[in-house]
mmCIF file of C-alpha atoms and ligand atoms in Angstrom:
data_model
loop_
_atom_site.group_PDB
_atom_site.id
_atom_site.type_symbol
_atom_site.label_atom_id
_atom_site.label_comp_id
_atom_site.label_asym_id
_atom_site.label_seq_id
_atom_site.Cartn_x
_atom_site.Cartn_y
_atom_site.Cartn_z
ATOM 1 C CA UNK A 25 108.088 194.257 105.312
ATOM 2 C CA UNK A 26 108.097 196.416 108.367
ATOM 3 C CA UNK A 27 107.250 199.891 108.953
ATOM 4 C CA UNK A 28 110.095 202.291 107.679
ATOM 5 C CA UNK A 29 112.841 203.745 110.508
ATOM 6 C CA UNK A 30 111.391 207.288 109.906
ATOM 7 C CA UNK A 31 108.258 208.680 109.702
ATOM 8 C CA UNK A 32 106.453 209.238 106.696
ATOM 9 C CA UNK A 33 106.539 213.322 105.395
ATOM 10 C CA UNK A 34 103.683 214.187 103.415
ATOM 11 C CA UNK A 35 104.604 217.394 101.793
ATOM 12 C CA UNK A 36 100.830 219.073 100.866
ATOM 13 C CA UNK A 37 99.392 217.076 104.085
ATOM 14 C CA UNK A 38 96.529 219.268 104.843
ATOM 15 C CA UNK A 39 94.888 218.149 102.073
ATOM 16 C CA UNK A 40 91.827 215.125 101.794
ATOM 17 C CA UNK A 41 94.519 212.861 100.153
ATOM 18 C CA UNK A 42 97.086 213.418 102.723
ATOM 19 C CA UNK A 43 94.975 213.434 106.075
ATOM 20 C CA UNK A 44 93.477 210.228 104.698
ATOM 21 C CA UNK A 45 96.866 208.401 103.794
ATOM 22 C CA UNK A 46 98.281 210.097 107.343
ATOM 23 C CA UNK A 47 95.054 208.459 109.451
ATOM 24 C CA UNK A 48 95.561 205.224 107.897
ATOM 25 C CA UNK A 49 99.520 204.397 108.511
ATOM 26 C CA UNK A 50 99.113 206.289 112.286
ATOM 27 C CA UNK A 51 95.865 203.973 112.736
ATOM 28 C CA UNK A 52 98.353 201.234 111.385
ATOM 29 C CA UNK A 53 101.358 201.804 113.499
ATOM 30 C CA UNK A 54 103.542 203.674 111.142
ATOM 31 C CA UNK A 55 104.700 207.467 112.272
ATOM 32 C CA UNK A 56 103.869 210.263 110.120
ATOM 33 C CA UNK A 57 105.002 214.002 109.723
ATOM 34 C CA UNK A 58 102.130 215.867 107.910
ATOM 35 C CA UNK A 59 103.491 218.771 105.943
ATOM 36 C CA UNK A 60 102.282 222.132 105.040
ATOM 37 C CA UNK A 61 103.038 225.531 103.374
ATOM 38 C CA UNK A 62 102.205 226.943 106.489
ATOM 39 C CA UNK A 63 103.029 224.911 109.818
ATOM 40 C CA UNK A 64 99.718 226.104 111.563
ATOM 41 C CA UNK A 65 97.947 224.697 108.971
ATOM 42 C CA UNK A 66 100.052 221.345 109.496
ATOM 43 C CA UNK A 67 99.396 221.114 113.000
ATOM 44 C CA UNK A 68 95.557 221.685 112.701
ATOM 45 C CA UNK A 69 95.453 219.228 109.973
ATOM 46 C CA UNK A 70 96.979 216.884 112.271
ATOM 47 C CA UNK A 71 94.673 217.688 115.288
ATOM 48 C CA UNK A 72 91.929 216.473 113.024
ATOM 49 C CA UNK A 73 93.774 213.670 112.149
ATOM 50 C CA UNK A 74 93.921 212.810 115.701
ATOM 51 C CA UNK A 75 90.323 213.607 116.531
ATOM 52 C CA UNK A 76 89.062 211.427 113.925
ATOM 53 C CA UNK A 77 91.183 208.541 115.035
ATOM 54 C CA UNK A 78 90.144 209.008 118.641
ATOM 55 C CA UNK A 79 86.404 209.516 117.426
ATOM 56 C CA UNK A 80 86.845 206.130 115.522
ATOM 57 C CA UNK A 81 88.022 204.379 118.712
ATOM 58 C CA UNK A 82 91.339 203.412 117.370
ATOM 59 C CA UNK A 83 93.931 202.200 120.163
ATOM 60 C CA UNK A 84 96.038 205.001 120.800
ATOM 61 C CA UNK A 85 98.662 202.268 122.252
ATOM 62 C CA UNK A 86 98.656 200.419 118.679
ATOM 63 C CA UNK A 87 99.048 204.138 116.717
ATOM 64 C CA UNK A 88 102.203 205.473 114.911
ATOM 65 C CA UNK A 89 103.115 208.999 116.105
ATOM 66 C CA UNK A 90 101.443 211.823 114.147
ATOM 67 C CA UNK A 91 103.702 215.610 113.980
ATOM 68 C CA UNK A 92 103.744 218.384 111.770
ATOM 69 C CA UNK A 93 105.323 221.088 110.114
ATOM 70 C CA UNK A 94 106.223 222.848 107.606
ATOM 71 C CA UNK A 95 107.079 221.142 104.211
ATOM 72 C CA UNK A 96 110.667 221.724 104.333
ATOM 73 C CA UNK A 97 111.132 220.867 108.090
ATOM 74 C CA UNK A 98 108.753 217.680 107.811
ATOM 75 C CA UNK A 99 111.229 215.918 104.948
ATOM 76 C CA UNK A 100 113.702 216.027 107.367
ATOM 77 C CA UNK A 101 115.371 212.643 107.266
ATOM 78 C CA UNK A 102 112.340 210.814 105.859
ATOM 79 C CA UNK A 103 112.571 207.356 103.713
ATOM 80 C CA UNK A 104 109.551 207.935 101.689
ATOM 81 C CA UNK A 105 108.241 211.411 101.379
ATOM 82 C CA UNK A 106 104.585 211.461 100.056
ATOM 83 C CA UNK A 107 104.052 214.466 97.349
ATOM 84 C CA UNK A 108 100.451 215.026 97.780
ATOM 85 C CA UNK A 109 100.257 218.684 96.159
ATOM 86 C CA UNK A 110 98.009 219.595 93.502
ATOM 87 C CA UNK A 111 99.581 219.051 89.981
ATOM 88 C CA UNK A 112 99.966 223.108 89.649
ATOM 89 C CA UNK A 113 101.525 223.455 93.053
ATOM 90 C CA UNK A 114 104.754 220.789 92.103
ATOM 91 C CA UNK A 115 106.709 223.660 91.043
ATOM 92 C CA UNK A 116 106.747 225.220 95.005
ATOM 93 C CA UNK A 117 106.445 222.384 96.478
ATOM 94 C CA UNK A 118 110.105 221.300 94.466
ATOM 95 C CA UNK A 119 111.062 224.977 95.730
ATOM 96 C CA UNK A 120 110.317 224.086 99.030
ATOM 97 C CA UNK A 121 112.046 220.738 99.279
ATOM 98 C CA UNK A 122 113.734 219.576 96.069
ATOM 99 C CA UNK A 123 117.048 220.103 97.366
ATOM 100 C CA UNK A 124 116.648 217.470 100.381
ATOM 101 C CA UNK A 125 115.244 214.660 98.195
ATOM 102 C CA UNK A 126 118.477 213.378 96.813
ATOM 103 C CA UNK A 127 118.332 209.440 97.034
ATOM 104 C CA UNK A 128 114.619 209.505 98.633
ATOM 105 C CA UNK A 129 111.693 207.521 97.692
ATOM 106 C CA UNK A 130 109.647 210.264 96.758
ATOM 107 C CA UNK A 131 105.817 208.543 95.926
ATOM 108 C CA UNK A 132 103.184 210.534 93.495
ATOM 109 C CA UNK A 133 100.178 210.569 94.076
ATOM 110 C CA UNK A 134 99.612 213.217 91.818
ATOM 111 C CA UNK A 135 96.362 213.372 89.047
ATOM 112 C CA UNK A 136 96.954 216.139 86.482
ATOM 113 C CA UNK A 137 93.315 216.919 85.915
ATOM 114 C CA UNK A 138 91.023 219.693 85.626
ATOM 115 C CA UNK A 139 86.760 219.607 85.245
ATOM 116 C CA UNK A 140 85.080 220.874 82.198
ATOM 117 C CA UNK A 141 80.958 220.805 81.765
ATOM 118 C CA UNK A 142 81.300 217.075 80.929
ATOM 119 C CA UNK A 143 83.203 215.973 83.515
ATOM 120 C CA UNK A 144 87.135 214.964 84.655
ATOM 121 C CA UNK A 145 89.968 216.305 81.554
ATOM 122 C CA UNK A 146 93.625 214.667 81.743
ATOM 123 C CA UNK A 147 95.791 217.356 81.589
ATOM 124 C CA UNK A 148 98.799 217.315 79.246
ATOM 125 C CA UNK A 149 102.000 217.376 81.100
ATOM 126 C CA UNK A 150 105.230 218.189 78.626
ATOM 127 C CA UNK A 151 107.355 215.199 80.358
ATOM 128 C CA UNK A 152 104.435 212.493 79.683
ATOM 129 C CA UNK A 153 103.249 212.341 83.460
ATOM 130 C CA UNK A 154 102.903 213.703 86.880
ATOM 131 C CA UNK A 155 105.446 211.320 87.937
ATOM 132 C CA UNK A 156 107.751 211.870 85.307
ATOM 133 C CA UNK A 157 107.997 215.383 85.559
ATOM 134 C CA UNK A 158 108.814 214.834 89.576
ATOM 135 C CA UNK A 159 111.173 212.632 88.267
ATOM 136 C CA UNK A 160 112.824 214.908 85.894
ATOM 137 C CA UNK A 161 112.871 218.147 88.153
ATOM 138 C CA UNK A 162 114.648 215.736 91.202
ATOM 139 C CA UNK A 163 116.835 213.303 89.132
ATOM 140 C CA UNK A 164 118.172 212.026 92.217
ATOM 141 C CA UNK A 165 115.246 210.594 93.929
ATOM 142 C CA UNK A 166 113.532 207.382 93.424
ATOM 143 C CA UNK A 167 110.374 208.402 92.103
ATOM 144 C CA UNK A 168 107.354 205.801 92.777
ATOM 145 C CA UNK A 169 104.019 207.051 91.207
ATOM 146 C CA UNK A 170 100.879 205.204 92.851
ATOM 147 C CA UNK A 171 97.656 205.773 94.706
ATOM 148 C CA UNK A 172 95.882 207.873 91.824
ATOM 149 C CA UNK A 173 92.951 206.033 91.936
ATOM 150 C CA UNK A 174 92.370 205.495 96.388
ATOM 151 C CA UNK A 175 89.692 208.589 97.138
ATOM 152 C CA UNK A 176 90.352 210.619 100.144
ATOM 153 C CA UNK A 177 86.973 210.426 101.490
ATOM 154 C CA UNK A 178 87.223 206.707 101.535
ATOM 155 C CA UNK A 179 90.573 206.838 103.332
ATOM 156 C CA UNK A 180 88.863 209.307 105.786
ATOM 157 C CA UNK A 181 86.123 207.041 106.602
ATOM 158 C CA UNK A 182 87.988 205.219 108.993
ATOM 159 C CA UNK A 183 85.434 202.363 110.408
ATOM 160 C CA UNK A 184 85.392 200.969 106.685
ATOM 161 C CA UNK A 185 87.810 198.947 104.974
ATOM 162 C CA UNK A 186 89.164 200.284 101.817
ATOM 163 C CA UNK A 187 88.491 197.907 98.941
ATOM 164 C CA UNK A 188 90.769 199.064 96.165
ATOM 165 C CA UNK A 189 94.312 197.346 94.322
ATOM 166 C CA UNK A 190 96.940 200.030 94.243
ATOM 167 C CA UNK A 191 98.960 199.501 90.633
ATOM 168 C CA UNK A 192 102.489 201.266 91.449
ATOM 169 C CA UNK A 193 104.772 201.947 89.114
ATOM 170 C CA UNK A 194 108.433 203.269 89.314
ATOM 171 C CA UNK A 195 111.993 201.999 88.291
ATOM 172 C CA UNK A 196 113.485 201.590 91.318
ATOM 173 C CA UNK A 197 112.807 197.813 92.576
ATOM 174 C CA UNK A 198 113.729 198.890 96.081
ATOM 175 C CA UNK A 199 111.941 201.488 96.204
ATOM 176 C CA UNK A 200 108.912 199.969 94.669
ATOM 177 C CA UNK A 201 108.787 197.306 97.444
ATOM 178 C CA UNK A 202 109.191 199.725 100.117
ATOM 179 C CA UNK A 203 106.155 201.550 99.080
ATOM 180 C CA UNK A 204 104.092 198.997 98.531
ATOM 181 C CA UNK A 205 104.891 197.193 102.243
ATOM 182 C CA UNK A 206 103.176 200.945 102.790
ATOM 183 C CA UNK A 207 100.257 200.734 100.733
ATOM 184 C CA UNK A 208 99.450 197.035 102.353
ATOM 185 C CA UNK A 209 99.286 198.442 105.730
ATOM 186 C CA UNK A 210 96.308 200.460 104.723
ATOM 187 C CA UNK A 211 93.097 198.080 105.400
ATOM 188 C CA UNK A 212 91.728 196.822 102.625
ATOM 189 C CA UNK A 213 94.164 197.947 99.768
ATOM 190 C CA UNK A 214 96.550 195.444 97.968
ATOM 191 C CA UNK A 215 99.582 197.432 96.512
ATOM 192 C CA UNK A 216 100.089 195.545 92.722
ATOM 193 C CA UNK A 217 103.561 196.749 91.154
ATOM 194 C CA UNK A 218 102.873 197.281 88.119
ATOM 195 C CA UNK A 219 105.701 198.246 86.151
ATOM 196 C CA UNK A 220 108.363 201.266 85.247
ATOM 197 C CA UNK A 221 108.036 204.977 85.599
ATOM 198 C CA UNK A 222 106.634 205.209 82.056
ATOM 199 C CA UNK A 223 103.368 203.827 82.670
ATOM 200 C CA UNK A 224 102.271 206.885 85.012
ATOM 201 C CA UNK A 225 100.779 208.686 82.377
ATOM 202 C CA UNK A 226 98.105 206.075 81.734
ATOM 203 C CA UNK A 227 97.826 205.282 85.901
ATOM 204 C CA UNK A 228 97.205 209.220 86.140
ATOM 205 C CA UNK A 229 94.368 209.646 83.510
ATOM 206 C CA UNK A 230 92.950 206.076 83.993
ATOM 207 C CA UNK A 231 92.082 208.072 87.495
ATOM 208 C CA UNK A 232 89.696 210.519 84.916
ATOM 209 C CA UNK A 233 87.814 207.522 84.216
ATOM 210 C CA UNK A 234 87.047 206.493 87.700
ATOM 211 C CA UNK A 235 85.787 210.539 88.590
ATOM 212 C CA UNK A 236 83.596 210.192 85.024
ATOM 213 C CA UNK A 237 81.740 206.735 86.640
ATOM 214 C CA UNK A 238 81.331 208.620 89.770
ATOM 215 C CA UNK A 239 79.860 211.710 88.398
ATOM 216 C CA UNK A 240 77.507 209.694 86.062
ATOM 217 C CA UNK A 241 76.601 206.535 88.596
ATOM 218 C CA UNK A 242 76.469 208.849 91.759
ATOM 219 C CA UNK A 243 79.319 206.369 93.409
ATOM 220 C CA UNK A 244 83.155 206.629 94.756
ATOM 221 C CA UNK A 245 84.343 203.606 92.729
ATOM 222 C CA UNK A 246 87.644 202.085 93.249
ATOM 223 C CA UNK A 247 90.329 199.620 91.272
ATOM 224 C CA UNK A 248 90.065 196.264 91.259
ATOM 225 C CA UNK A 249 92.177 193.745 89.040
ATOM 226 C CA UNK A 250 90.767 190.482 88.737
ATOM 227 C CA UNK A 251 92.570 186.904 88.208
ATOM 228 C CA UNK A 252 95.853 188.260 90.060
HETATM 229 N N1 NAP B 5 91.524 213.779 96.723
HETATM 230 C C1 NAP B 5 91.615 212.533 96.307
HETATM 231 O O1 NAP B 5 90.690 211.715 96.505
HETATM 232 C C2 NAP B 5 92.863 212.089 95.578
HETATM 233 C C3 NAP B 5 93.015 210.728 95.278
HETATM 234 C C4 NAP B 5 94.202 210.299 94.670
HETATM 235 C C5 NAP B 5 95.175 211.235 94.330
HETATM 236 N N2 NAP B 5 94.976 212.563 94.597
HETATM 237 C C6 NAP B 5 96.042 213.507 94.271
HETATM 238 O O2 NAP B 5 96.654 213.813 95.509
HETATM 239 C C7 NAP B 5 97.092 215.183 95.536
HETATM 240 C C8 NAP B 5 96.449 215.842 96.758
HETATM 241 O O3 NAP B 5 95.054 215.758 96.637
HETATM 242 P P1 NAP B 5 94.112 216.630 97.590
HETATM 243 O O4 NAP B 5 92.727 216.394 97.174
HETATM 244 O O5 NAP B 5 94.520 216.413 98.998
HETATM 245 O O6 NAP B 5 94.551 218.093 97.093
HETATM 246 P P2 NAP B 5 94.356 219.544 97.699
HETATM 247 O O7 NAP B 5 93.521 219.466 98.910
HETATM 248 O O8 NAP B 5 93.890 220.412 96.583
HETATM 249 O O9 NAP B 5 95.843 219.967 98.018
HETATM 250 C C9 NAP B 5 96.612 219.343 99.015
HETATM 251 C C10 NAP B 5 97.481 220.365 99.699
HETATM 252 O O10 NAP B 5 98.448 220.845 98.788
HETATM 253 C C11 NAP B 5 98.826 222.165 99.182
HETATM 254 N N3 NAP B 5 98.791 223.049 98.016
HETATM 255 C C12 NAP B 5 97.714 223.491 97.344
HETATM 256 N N4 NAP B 5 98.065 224.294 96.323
HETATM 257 C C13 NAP B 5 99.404 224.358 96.375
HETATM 258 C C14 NAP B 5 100.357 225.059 95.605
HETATM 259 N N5 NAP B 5 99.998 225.839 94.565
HETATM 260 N N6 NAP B 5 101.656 224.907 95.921
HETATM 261 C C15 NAP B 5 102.025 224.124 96.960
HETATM 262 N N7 NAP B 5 101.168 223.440 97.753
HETATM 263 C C16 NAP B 5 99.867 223.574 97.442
HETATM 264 C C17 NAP B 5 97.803 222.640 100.198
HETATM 265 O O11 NAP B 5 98.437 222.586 101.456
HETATM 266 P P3 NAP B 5 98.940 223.902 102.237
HETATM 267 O O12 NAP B 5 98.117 225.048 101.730
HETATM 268 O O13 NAP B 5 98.630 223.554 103.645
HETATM 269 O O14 NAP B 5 100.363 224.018 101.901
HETATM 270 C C18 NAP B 5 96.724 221.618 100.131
HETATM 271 O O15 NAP B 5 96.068 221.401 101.363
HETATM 272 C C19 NAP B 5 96.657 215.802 94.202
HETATM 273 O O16 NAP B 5 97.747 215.828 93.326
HETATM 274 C C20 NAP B 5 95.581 214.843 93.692
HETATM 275 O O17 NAP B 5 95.559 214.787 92.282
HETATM 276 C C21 NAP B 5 93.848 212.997 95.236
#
C-alpha cells in the first residue's frame, strides 16, 4: 500500500517515540507534521529530526517532507494522526484536538506505566486500556493501538535496521491496513494485525515485560513472533 495523501500528525512529537517514528517515515518517503504543545518546541524537534537524517546520510531527494506545529494546527487534514503523549497527558492532548478527529485513524502508541523500586508497573486504566479509553473519549475515530513495544532509541538510531514485529490491534479493518502499510515502511519492522480493540490492554502491559528484561539483562529487547 502506498504512502497516505497527507502527512502523518504526531500530536506529542517532541518526544523519543515521536522523533523516532517521524525520522523513519521522512527517511522512508512519507511526509510528516510533528506536533507539539508549544510550536517552538515542534519546530526544534523537527530540526533535529532533520539533522540526524542529514548526519545519517539519508537522500534528501528520496525523503518525505518534515513540518511542525502546534498539536491542533498539525491534525489539520491528516489520515492517520499518531497520539504519542504520555498516558497522563491524553486528557489535553483530547482538549487540544479531540474535536478534529471525527472519522480519523487515530494510532496509540500509548504504555500506561509507571516505575517502582522493582522495575516497570502497568497502570490500571478504568476503560481496560490506553487505546480504549482514546477510543471512548473520541467515539468517532478509528482507533488503532500498536507500536507499544518499538523503543525510541532504536528508531533514533537510524544506520540500524529495526528488528521488531509490530502486533496491531483495532476494529476497523481499513484502518488496520492503513496503519500497518505504515509500520512496514519502517526498516526492519513487520506490522502483524493482531486482532480487535480489546486486546490493547494485554499489547500495553506485555510492553512492562519487555522494560523488566531490559532493566535486568542490560538490553533494548524487541518483539518477535515466530512460525508466522
Ligand atoms: N519511548 C519509547 O521507547 C516508547 C515506545 C513505545 C511507546 N511509547 C509510548 O509513546 C508515548 C510517547 O513516548 P515518549 O517517550 O516520546 O514520551 P514523552 O517524551 O514523555 O512525551 C512525548 C511528548 O508528549 C508531550 N507531553 C508530555 N506531557 C504531556 C501532557 N501532560 N499533556 C500533553 N502532552 C504532553 C510532550 O510534548 P510537548 O511538551 O512538546 O507538548 C512530550 O515531548 C507514550 O505514551 C509512551 O508510553 C514510548
Amino acid at each position: 500500500m502506498t504512502a497516505p495523501s497527507t502527512p502523518v500528525a504526531i500530536v506529542g512529537g517532541t518526544g523519543g517515540l515521536g522523533r523516532g517514528l517521524a525520522a523513519r517515515w521522512v527517511a522512508a518517503g512519507i511526509d510528516v507534521v510533528l506536533g507539539s504543545r508549544d510550536p517552538q518546541r515542534a519546530a526544534e524537534a523537527a530540526a533535529k529530526v532533520g539533522g540526524a537524517l542529514d548526519d545519517a546520510g539519508v537522500d534528501a531527494d528520496a525523503r518525505g517532507s518534515l513540518s511542525a506545529g502546534g498539536n491542533a494546527e498539525v491534525v489539520g487534514d491528516a489520515e492517520v494522526v499518531v497520539m504519542a503523549v504520555p498516558h497522563g497527558g491524553l486528557d489535553e492532548a483530547f482538549d487540544a484536538v479531540g474535536a478534529q478527529l471525527a472519522g480519523r485513524i487515530v494510532l496509540s502508541v500509548v504504555n500506561p506505566l509507571t516505575f517502582d523500586d522493582t522495575g516497570p508497573v502497568p497502570v490500571e486504566v478504568p476503560e481496560g486500556s490506553a487505546a480504549a479509553r482514546i477510543a471512548a473519549a473520541l467515539p468517532e475515530a478509528r482507533v488503532v493501538a500498536g507500536l507499544h513495544s518499538v523503543s525510541s532509541r532504536q528508531l533514533l538510531r537510524l544506520g540500524e535496521p529495526l528488528d521488531d514485529d509490530v502486533p496491531l490491534v483495532g476494529d476497523d479493518e481499513d484502518a488496520l491496513a492503513a496503519v500497518a502499510a505504515l509500520v512496514d515502511r519502517i526498516d526492519g519492522c513487520r506490522a502483524v494485525v493482531a486482532g480487535p480493540l480489546r486486546l490493547a490492554r494485554p499489547l500495553e502491559e506485555l510492553t512492562c515485560v519487555l522494560l523488566s528484561v531490559n532493566r535486568r539483562h542490560r538490553v533494548h529487547t524487541g518483539l518477535r513472533l515466530t512460525r508466522l
